[in-house]
PDB file of C-alpha atoms and ligand atoms in Angstrom:
ATOM      1  CA  MET N   1      -0.141   0.189  -0.269  1.00 97.00           C
ATOM      2  CA  ALA N   2       2.994   2.411   1.293  1.00 98.00           C
ATOM      3  CA  GLU N   3       5.033   1.652  -1.776  1.00 97.00           C
ATOM      4  CA  LEU N   4       2.210   1.962  -4.597  1.00 98.00           C
ATOM      5  CA  ILE N   5       1.324   5.355  -2.415  1.00 98.00           C
ATOM      6  CA  ARG N   6       4.656   6.215  -3.067  1.00 98.00           C
ATOM      7  CA  SER N   7       5.233   5.284  -6.704  1.00 98.00           C
ATOM      8  CA  ARG N   8       2.627   7.108  -7.540  1.00 98.00           C
ATOM      9  CA  ALA N   9       2.873  10.206  -6.107  1.00 98.00           C
ATOM     10  CA  SER N  10       6.278  10.338  -7.420  1.00 98.00           C
ATOM     11  CA  GLN N  11       4.762  10.080 -10.523  1.00 98.00           C
ATOM     12  CA  GLY N  12       1.720  12.621  -9.779  1.00 98.00           C
ATOM     13  CA  LEU N  13      -0.966  10.436  -9.312  1.00 98.00           C
ATOM     14  CA  THR N  14      -3.622  10.001  -6.462  1.00 98.00           C
ATOM     15  CA  THR N  15      -4.337   6.806  -4.575  1.00 98.00           C
ATOM     16  CA  VAL N  16      -7.444   5.788  -4.408  1.00 99.00           C
ATOM     17  CA  LEU N  17      -7.912   2.882  -1.413  1.00 98.00           C
ATOM     18  CA  GLY N  18     -11.339   1.284  -0.185  1.00 98.00           C
ATOM     19  CA  LEU N  19     -10.881   1.048   3.438  1.00 98.00           C
ATOM     20  CA  ALA N  20     -12.990  -1.608   5.275  1.00 98.00           C
ATOM     21  CA  THR N  21     -13.259  -1.258   9.461  1.00 98.00           C
ATOM     22  CA  GLY N  22     -13.198  -4.224  12.388  1.00 96.00           C
ATOM     23  CA  SER N  23     -10.599  -4.928  14.753  1.00 96.00           C
ATOM     24  CA  THR N  24      -8.422  -7.300  11.416  1.00 97.00           C
ATOM     25  CA  PRO N  25      -6.788  -3.915   9.875  1.00 98.00           C
ATOM     26  CA  LEU N  26      -5.799  -2.362  12.699  1.00 98.00           C
ATOM     27  CA  PRO N  27      -2.371  -3.006  13.159  1.00 98.00           C
ATOM     28  CA  LEU N  28      -2.573  -2.352   9.139  1.00 98.00           C
ATOM     29  CA  TYR N  29      -3.503   0.953  10.205  1.00 98.00           C
ATOM     30  CA  GLN N  30      -1.031   0.789  12.932  1.00 98.00           C
ATOM     31  CA  GLU N  31       2.449   0.199  10.483  1.00 98.00           C
ATOM     32  CA  LEU N  32       0.396   3.025   8.004  1.00 98.00           C
ATOM     33  CA  ILE N  33       0.554   5.564  10.966  1.00 98.00           C
ATOM     34  CA  ARG N  34       4.037   4.561  11.960  1.00 98.00           C
ATOM     35  CA  LEU N  35       5.400   5.032   8.671  1.00 98.00           C
ATOM     36  CA  HIS N  36       3.557   8.398   8.229  1.00 98.00           C
ATOM     37  CA  ARG N  37       5.042   9.746  10.815  1.00 98.00           C
ATOM     38  CA  GLU N  38       8.611   7.209  11.268  1.00 98.00           C
ATOM     39  CA  GLU N  39       9.797   7.235   7.401  1.00 98.00           C
ATOM     40  CA  ALA N  40       7.236  10.274   5.682  1.00 97.00           C
ATOM     41  CA  LEU N  41       4.852   8.474   4.016  1.00 98.00           C
ATOM     42  CA  SER N  42       2.665  11.010   3.327  1.00 98.00           C
ATOM     43  CA  PHE N  43      -1.323  11.052   2.495  1.00 98.00           C
ATOM     44  CA  GLU N  44      -2.004  14.059   0.791  1.00 98.00           C
ATOM     45  CA  THR N  45      -2.565  12.246  -2.585  1.00 98.00           C
ATOM     46  CA  VAL N  46      -4.635   9.636  -1.379  1.00 98.00           C
ATOM     47  CA  VAL N  47      -8.089   9.671  -1.334  1.00 98.00           C
ATOM     48  CA  THR N  48     -10.056   7.520   0.584  1.00 99.00           C
ATOM     49  CA  PHE N  49     -13.124   5.421   0.612  1.00 99.00           C
ATOM     50  CA  ASN N  50     -14.905   2.986   3.400  1.00 98.00           C
ATOM     51  CA  LEU N  51     -17.006  -0.131   2.241  1.00 98.00           C
ATOM     52  CA  ASP N  52     -20.109   1.031   4.832  1.00 98.00           C
ATOM     53  CA  GLU N  53     -21.390   2.262   7.403  1.00 98.00           C
ATOM     54  CA  TYR N  54     -24.141   1.972  10.057  1.00 98.00           C
ATOM     55  CA  LEU N  55     -27.622   2.900   9.517  1.00 98.00           C
ATOM     56  CA  GLY N  56     -29.719   4.804  12.284  1.00 98.00           C
ATOM     57  CA  LEU N  57     -25.566   6.265  13.515  1.00 98.00           C
ATOM     58  CA  GLU N  58     -24.768   9.485  14.010  1.00 97.00           C
ATOM     59  CA  ARG N  59     -21.465  10.556  12.246  1.00 97.00           C
ATOM     60  CA  ASP N  60     -20.359  10.871  16.019  1.00 97.00           C
ATOM     61  CA  HIS N  61     -21.801   7.309  17.390  1.00 98.00           C
ATOM     62  CA  PRO N  62     -18.505   6.046  19.705  1.00 97.00           C
ATOM     63  CA  GLU N  63     -19.014   2.677  17.325  1.00 98.00           C
ATOM     64  CA  SER N  64     -20.177   4.670  13.852  1.00 98.00           C
ATOM     65  CA  TYR N  65     -17.703   3.773  10.919  1.00 98.00           C
ATOM     66  CA  TRP N  66     -16.914   6.744  10.551  1.00 98.00           C
ATOM     67  CA  THR N  67     -16.056   7.033  14.736  1.00 98.00           C
ATOM     68  CA  PHE N  68     -13.679   3.848  13.783  1.00 98.00           C
ATOM     69  CA  MET N  69     -11.910   5.798  10.657  1.00 98.00           C
ATOM     70  CA  HIS N  70     -11.281   8.768  12.612  1.00 98.00           C
ATOM     71  CA  ARG N  71      -9.713   7.204  15.393  1.00 98.00           C
ATOM     72  CA  ASN N  72      -7.943   4.550  14.437  1.00 98.00           C
ATOM     73  CA  LEU N  73      -5.969   6.109  10.821  1.00 98.00           C
ATOM     74  CA  PHE N  74      -7.291   9.339   9.995  1.00 98.00           C
ATOM     75  CA  ASP N  75      -6.459  11.745  12.708  1.00 98.00           C
ATOM     76  CA  HIS N  76      -2.860  10.605  13.086  1.00 98.00           C
ATOM     77  CA  ILE N  77      -2.281  10.787   8.964  1.00 98.00           C
ATOM     78  CA  ASP N  78      -1.464  13.658   6.830  1.00 98.00           C
ATOM     79  CA  VAL N  79      -5.206  12.365   4.871  1.00 98.00           C
ATOM     80  CA  SER N  80      -7.280  15.887   3.834  1.00 98.00           C
ATOM     81  CA  ALA N  81     -10.794  15.749   5.524  1.00 98.00           C
ATOM     82  CA  GLU N  82     -11.990  16.826   1.804  1.00 98.00           C
ATOM     83  CA  ASN N  83     -10.624  12.871   0.704  1.00 98.00           C
ATOM     84  CA  ILE N  84     -11.989  11.345   2.897  1.00 98.00           C
ATOM     85  CA  HIS N  85     -15.299   9.760   1.634  1.00 98.00           C
ATOM     86  CA  LEU N  86     -17.626   7.006   4.278  1.00 98.00           C
ATOM     87  CA  PRO N  87     -21.249   6.679   3.549  1.00 98.00           C
ATOM     88  CA  SER N  88     -24.173   8.635   5.703  1.00 98.00           C
ATOM     89  CA  GLY N  89     -25.699   6.181   8.102  1.00 98.00           C
ATOM     90  CA  THR N  90     -28.476   8.677   9.004  1.00 98.00           C
ATOM     91  CA  VAL N  91     -29.557   9.905   4.961  1.00 98.00           C
ATOM     92  CA  ALA N  92     -33.901   9.737   5.386  1.00 97.00           C
ATOM     93  CA  ASP N  93     -34.819   6.261   3.513  1.00 96.00           C
ATOM     94  CA  GLU N  94     -36.833   8.104   0.615  1.00 98.00           C
ATOM     95  CA  ASP N  95     -32.973  10.029  -0.264  1.00 98.00           C
ATOM     96  CA  ILE N  96     -30.821   6.074   0.796  1.00 98.00           C
ATOM     97  CA  GLU N  97     -30.703   5.423  -3.722  1.00 98.00           C
ATOM     98  CA  SER N  98     -29.402   8.521  -4.056  1.00 98.00           C
ATOM     99  CA  HIS N  99     -27.402   8.830  -1.774  1.00 98.00           C
ATOM    100  CA  CYS N 100     -25.995   5.233  -3.238  1.00 98.00           C
ATOM    101  CA  GLU N 101     -26.160   6.990  -6.828  1.00 98.00           C
ATOM    102  CA  SER N 102     -23.769   9.390  -5.902  1.00 98.00           C
ATOM    103  CA  TYR N 103     -21.263   7.239  -3.862  1.00 98.00           C
ATOM    104  CA  GLU N 104     -20.319   4.725  -6.627  1.00 98.00           C
ATOM    105  CA  GLU N 105     -19.935   8.558  -8.542  1.00 98.00           C
ATOM    106  CA  ALA N 106     -17.772  10.178  -6.570  1.00 98.00           C
ATOM    107  CA  ILE N 107     -15.575   6.732  -6.718  1.00 98.00           C
ATOM    108  CA  ARG N 108     -15.616   7.042 -10.670  1.00 98.00           C
ATOM    109  CA  GLU N 109     -14.586  10.577 -10.309  1.00 98.00           C
ATOM    110  CA  ALA N 110     -12.171   9.343  -8.463  1.00 98.00           C
ATOM    111  CA  GLY N 111     -10.488   7.137 -10.791  1.00 98.00           C
ATOM    112  CA  GLY N 112     -12.347   3.801  -9.250  1.00 98.00           C
ATOM    113  CA  ILE N 113     -10.166   1.799  -6.712  1.00 98.00           C
ATOM    114  CA  ASP N 114      -7.080   1.762  -6.881  1.00 98.00           C
ATOM    115  CA  PHE N 115      -5.880  -0.887  -3.062  1.00 98.00           C
ATOM    116  CA  GLN N 116      -8.703  -2.334  -1.935  1.00 98.00           C
ATOM    117  CA  LEU N 117      -9.002  -3.770   1.496  1.00 98.00           C
ATOM    118  CA  LEU N 118     -11.099  -6.042   3.307  1.00 98.00           C
ATOM    119  CA  GLY N 119     -12.203  -8.135   5.999  1.00 98.00           C
ATOM    120  CA  ILE N 120     -13.997 -10.483   5.789  1.00 98.00           C
ATOM    121  CA  GLY N 121     -17.284 -12.032   8.221  1.00 95.00           C
ATOM    122  CA  ARG N 122     -18.509 -14.399   9.205  1.00 94.00           C
ATOM    123  CA  THR N 123     -21.061 -14.843   6.326  1.00 95.00           C
ATOM    124  CA  GLY N 124     -17.915 -14.538   3.766  1.00 97.00           C
ATOM    125  CA  HIS N 125     -19.165 -11.280   3.479  1.00 97.00           C
ATOM    126  CA  ILE N 126     -17.105  -8.869   2.121  1.00 98.00           C
ATOM    127  CA  GLY N 127     -18.002  -4.960   3.248  1.00 98.00           C
ATOM    128  CA  PHE N 128     -21.357  -5.751   4.669  1.00 98.00           C
ATOM    129  CA  ASN N 129     -22.721  -7.575   0.854  1.00 98.00           C
ATOM    130  CA  GLU N 130     -24.667 -11.238   3.685  1.00 98.00           C
ATOM    131  CA  PRO N 131     -25.204 -14.260   2.429  1.00 98.00           C
ATOM    132  CA  GLY N 132     -27.989 -13.723  -1.479  1.00 98.00           C
ATOM    133  CA  SER N 133     -25.144 -10.494  -2.642  1.00 98.00           C
ATOM    134  CA  SER N 134     -25.086 -10.443  -6.497  1.00 98.00           C
ATOM    135  CA  GLN N 135     -21.499 -10.592  -8.228  1.00 98.00           C
ATOM    136  CA  PHE N 136     -22.507  -6.987  -9.603  1.00 98.00           C
ATOM    137  CA  SER N 137     -23.639  -5.708  -6.754  1.00 98.00           C
ATOM    138  CA  ARG N 138     -23.394  -1.875  -6.592  1.00 98.00           C
ATOM    139  CA  THR N 139     -23.749   0.753  -3.161  1.00 98.00           C
ATOM    140  CA  ARG N 140     -27.765   0.050  -1.435  1.00 98.00           C
ATOM    141  CA  ARG N 141     -28.755  -0.450   1.681  1.00 98.00           C
ATOM    142  CA  ILE N 142     -28.892  -3.833   2.990  1.00 98.00           C
ATOM    143  CA  HIS N 143     -30.341  -5.213   6.092  1.00 98.00           C
ATOM    144  CA  LEU N 144     -27.154  -6.929   8.588  1.00 97.00           C
ATOM    145  CA  ASP N 145     -27.001 -10.832   8.771  1.00 96.00           C
ATOM    146  CA  PRO N 146     -28.682 -11.897  11.965  1.00 96.00           C
ATOM    147  CA  ILE N 147     -24.564 -13.884  13.330  1.00 95.00           C
ATOM    148  CA  THR N 148     -23.607 -10.483  11.531  1.00 96.00           C
ATOM    149  CA  ARG N 149     -25.564  -8.446  14.091  1.00 97.00           C
ATOM    150  CA  GLN N 150     -24.727 -11.328  16.796  1.00 97.00           C
ATOM    151  CA  ASP N 151     -21.003 -10.130  16.183  1.00 95.00           C
ATOM    152  CA  ALA N 152     -21.141  -6.667  16.533  1.00 96.00           C
ATOM    153  CA  ALA N 153     -22.909  -7.498  19.945  1.00 98.00           C
ATOM    154  CA  PRO N 154     -20.337  -6.929  22.379  1.00 97.00           C
ATOM    155  CA  SER N 155     -19.173  -3.014  20.570  1.00 96.00           C
ATOM    156  CA  PHE N 156     -23.015  -2.311  21.143  1.00 97.00           C
ATOM    157  CA  GLY N 157     -23.312  -3.414  24.991  1.00 97.00           C
ATOM    158  CA  GLY N 158     -25.718  -5.869  23.727  1.00 98.00           C
ATOM    159  CA  LEU N 159     -27.955  -7.268  20.960  1.00 98.00           C
ATOM    160  CA  GLU N 160     -30.174  -4.843  20.926  1.00 98.00           C
ATOM    161  CA  ASN N 161     -28.631  -1.908  20.393  1.00 97.00           C
ATOM    162  CA  VAL N 162     -27.363  -3.210  16.384  1.00 98.00           C
ATOM    163  CA  PRO N 163     -28.427  -1.566  14.165  1.00 98.00           C
ATOM    164  CA  THR N 164     -30.739  -4.094  11.019  1.00 98.00           C
ATOM    165  CA  HIS N 165     -28.753  -2.595   8.449  1.00 98.00           C
ATOM    166  CA  ALA N 166     -26.649  -0.834   6.602  1.00 98.00           C
ATOM    167  CA  ILE N 167     -25.251   0.618   3.764  1.00 98.00           C
ATOM    168  CA  THR N 168     -22.209  -1.197   1.935  1.00 98.00           C
ATOM    169  CA  MET N 169     -20.761  -0.923  -1.445  1.00 98.00           C
ATOM    170  CA  GLY N 170     -21.771  -3.782  -3.280  1.00 98.00           C
ATOM    171  CA  CYS N 171     -19.817  -6.770  -4.769  1.00 98.00           C
ATOM    172  CA  GLY N 172     -20.177  -5.914  -7.819  1.00 98.00           C
ATOM    173  CA  THR N 173     -18.161  -1.602  -6.872  1.00 98.00           C
ATOM    174  CA  ILE N 174     -15.819  -3.706  -5.135  1.00 98.00           C
ATOM    175  CA  LEU N 175     -15.003  -6.366  -7.566  1.00 98.00           C
ATOM    176  CA  GLU N 176     -14.580  -3.534 -10.083  1.00 98.00           C
ATOM    177  CA  ALA N 177     -11.364  -2.950  -7.916  1.00 98.00           C
ATOM    178  CA  ARG N 178      -8.003  -3.024  -9.305  1.00 98.00           C
ATOM    179  CA  ARG N 179      -5.993  -4.914  -6.513  1.00 98.00           C
ATOM    180  CA  ILE N 180      -7.780  -6.555  -3.996  1.00 98.00           C
ATOM    181  CA  VAL N 181      -6.418  -7.462  -0.202  1.00 98.00           C
ATOM    182  CA  LEU N 182      -8.748  -9.773   2.032  1.00 98.00           C
ATOM    183  CA  LEU N 183      -6.599 -10.386   5.327  1.00 98.00           C
ATOM    184  CA  ALA N 184      -8.372 -12.010   8.224  1.00 98.00           C
ATOM    185  CA  TRP N 185      -6.921 -13.996  11.284  1.00 98.00           C
ATOM    186  CA  GLY N 186      -7.461 -16.413  13.909  1.00 97.00           C
ATOM    187  CA  GLU N 187      -9.157 -19.884  13.784  1.00 97.00           C
ATOM    188  CA  LYS N 188     -12.490 -18.662  14.142  1.00 96.00           C
ATOM    189  CA  LYS N 189     -12.626 -17.158  10.496  1.00 97.00           C
ATOM    190  CA  ALA N 190     -11.102 -21.049   9.503  1.00 98.00           C
ATOM    191  CA  SER N 191     -14.798 -22.066   8.743  1.00 98.00           C
ATOM    192  CA  ILE N 192     -15.567 -19.112   6.553  1.00 98.00           C
ATOM    193  CA  VAL N 193     -11.741 -17.984   5.134  1.00 98.00           C
ATOM    194  CA  LYS N 194     -12.423 -22.174   3.671  1.00 98.00           C
ATOM    195  CA  GLU N 195     -15.411 -21.670   1.929  1.00 98.00           C
ATOM    196  CA  ALA N 196     -14.569 -18.104   0.520  1.00 98.00           C
ATOM    197  CA  ILE N 197     -10.747 -19.778  -0.900  1.00 98.00           C
ATOM    198  CA  GLU N 198     -11.805 -23.814  -2.092  1.00 98.00           C
ATOM    199  CA  GLY N 199     -16.169 -23.371  -2.006  1.00 98.00           C
ATOM    200  CA  PRO N 200     -18.050 -23.065  -5.607  1.00 98.00           C
ATOM    201  CA  ILE N 201     -17.966 -19.440  -6.199  1.00 98.00           C
ATOM    202  CA  ASN N 202     -21.484 -17.783  -5.265  1.00 96.00           C
ATOM    203  CA  ASP N 203     -23.492 -15.947  -3.334  1.00 98.00           C
ATOM    204  CA  GLN N 204     -23.823 -17.827  -1.039  1.00 97.00           C
ATOM    205  CA  VAL N 205     -20.202 -16.725   0.601  1.00 98.00           C
ATOM    206  CA  SER N 206     -19.669 -13.509  -1.106  1.00 98.00           C
ATOM    207  CA  ALA N 207     -16.288 -13.892  -0.349  1.00 98.00           C
ATOM    208  CA  SER N 208     -16.205 -16.394  -2.652  1.00 98.00           C
ATOM    209  CA  PHE N 209     -16.069 -14.250  -5.687  1.00 98.00           C
ATOM    210  CA  LEU N 210     -12.718 -12.761  -4.972  1.00 98.00           C
ATOM    211  CA  GLN N 211     -11.455 -16.554  -6.301  1.00 98.00           C
ATOM    212  CA  ASP N 212     -12.448 -14.989 -10.275  1.00 97.00           C
ATOM    213  CA  HIS N 213     -10.221 -11.042  -9.619  1.00 98.00           C
ATOM    214  CA  ASP N 214      -7.595 -11.200 -11.902  1.00 97.00           C
ATOM    215  CA  ASN N 215      -5.567  -9.021  -8.767  1.00 98.00           C
ATOM    216  CA  ALA N 216      -6.708 -10.322  -5.732  1.00 98.00           C
ATOM    217  CA  SER N 217      -4.773 -12.053  -2.580  1.00 98.00           C
ATOM    218  CA  PHE N 218      -5.638 -13.111   1.597  1.00 98.00           C
ATOM    219  CA  TYR N 219      -3.887 -12.813   3.980  1.00 98.00           C
ATOM    220  CA  LEU N 220      -3.784 -15.331   6.601  1.00 98.00           C
ATOM    221  CA  ASP N 221      -2.438 -16.625   9.887  1.00 98.00           C
ATOM    222  CA  PRO N 222      -2.249 -20.279  10.622  1.00 98.00           C
ATOM    223  CA  GLY N 223      -5.146 -19.697  12.461  1.00 98.00           C
ATOM    224  CA  ALA N 224      -7.775 -19.099   9.381  1.00 98.00           C
ATOM    225  CA  ALA N 225      -5.231 -20.695   7.310  1.00 98.00           C
ATOM    226  CA  ALA N 226      -6.086 -24.140   9.637  1.00 98.00           C
ATOM    227  CA  GLU N 227      -8.406 -25.474   7.203  1.00 98.00           C
ATOM    228  CA  LEU N 228      -6.770 -24.452   4.148  1.00 98.00           C
ATOM    229  CA  LYS N 229      -7.119 -28.368   2.332  1.00 96.00           C
TER     230      LYS N 229
HETATM  231  C1  LIG K   1     -17.996  -5.893   9.568  1.00 61.26           C
HETATM  232  C2  LIG K   1     -17.395  -5.122   8.581  1.00 61.26           C
HETATM  233  C3  LIG K   1     -16.492  -5.908   7.897  1.00 61.26           C
HETATM  234  C4  LIG K   1     -15.828  -6.400   8.088  1.00 61.26           C
HETATM  235  C5  LIG K   1     -15.933  -7.518   9.545  1.00 61.26           C
HETATM  236  C6  LIG K   1     -15.766  -8.491  10.272  1.00 61.26           C
HETATM  237  O1  LIG K   1     -19.275  -6.572   9.138  1.00 61.26           O
HETATM  238  N1  LIG K   1     -18.260  -4.175   7.691  1.00 61.26           N
HETATM  239  O2  LIG K   1     -15.432  -4.813   6.725  1.00 61.26           O
HETATM  240  O3  LIG K   1     -14.842  -7.232   7.803  1.00 61.26           O
HETATM  241  O4  LIG K   1     -16.431  -6.957  10.344  1.00 61.26           O
HETATM  242  O5  LIG K   1     -14.489  -8.304  11.985  1.00 61.26           O
HETATM  243  P1  LIG K   1     -13.921  -8.504  12.728  1.00 61.26           P
HETATM  244  O6  LIG K   1     -12.326  -7.835  11.437  1.00 61.26           O
HETATM  245  O7  LIG K   1     -14.162  -7.055  13.981  1.00 61.26           O
HETATM  246  O8  LIG K   1     -13.658  -9.447  12.069  1.00 61.26           O
END
């Protein structure tokens, strides 16, 4: 990621990063912050688009992805505020469709995503593309799977506080990225990682669509890789 940012900046080009939330990318964000502080990596030429946001949360809600990204990355690097994009969690129902279309338009206008970072949910989702999401899906409102809501419950202080819906980039949006990197750590991801990499490509595991991408890599620790043949 750092090499891409540096080499594009030296040619006068911006770098468009697609970013993910969750605990998985935290060590990567720590390293980007270290590179910024200690090795002069600048994010002045970087434009970011996050994958998703919970619907119903204000930006400053402690569990919003807006807050998460600022707390864990944006507040510690020199990315410009106007280059940061996340879907809105507070858009009115009747405006969701146009909001999602504008998000897609902003990605296109930025030149498309150069590097998309992904985690994986236990339902196999990338972003919040729950089972049933088509490989052609675009940015839209999605109903969160019960497993996803259960996994989020501890940080929300109970299942009843977890939003039921989110806005997510679609699988089609994600698959247009020129380079994709999925990270997964720990044994609790082992079975879904196996399905994503060795299982059939279908909409029950949206990460399986990455098998068809020509520049996608999975980075796994031994726990997450434990069930692979
Ligand atoms: C959420 C996010 C996903 C993330 C997943 C896994 O559902 N929307 O982008 O990949 O959580 O979270 P974790 O990295 O904490 O396992």
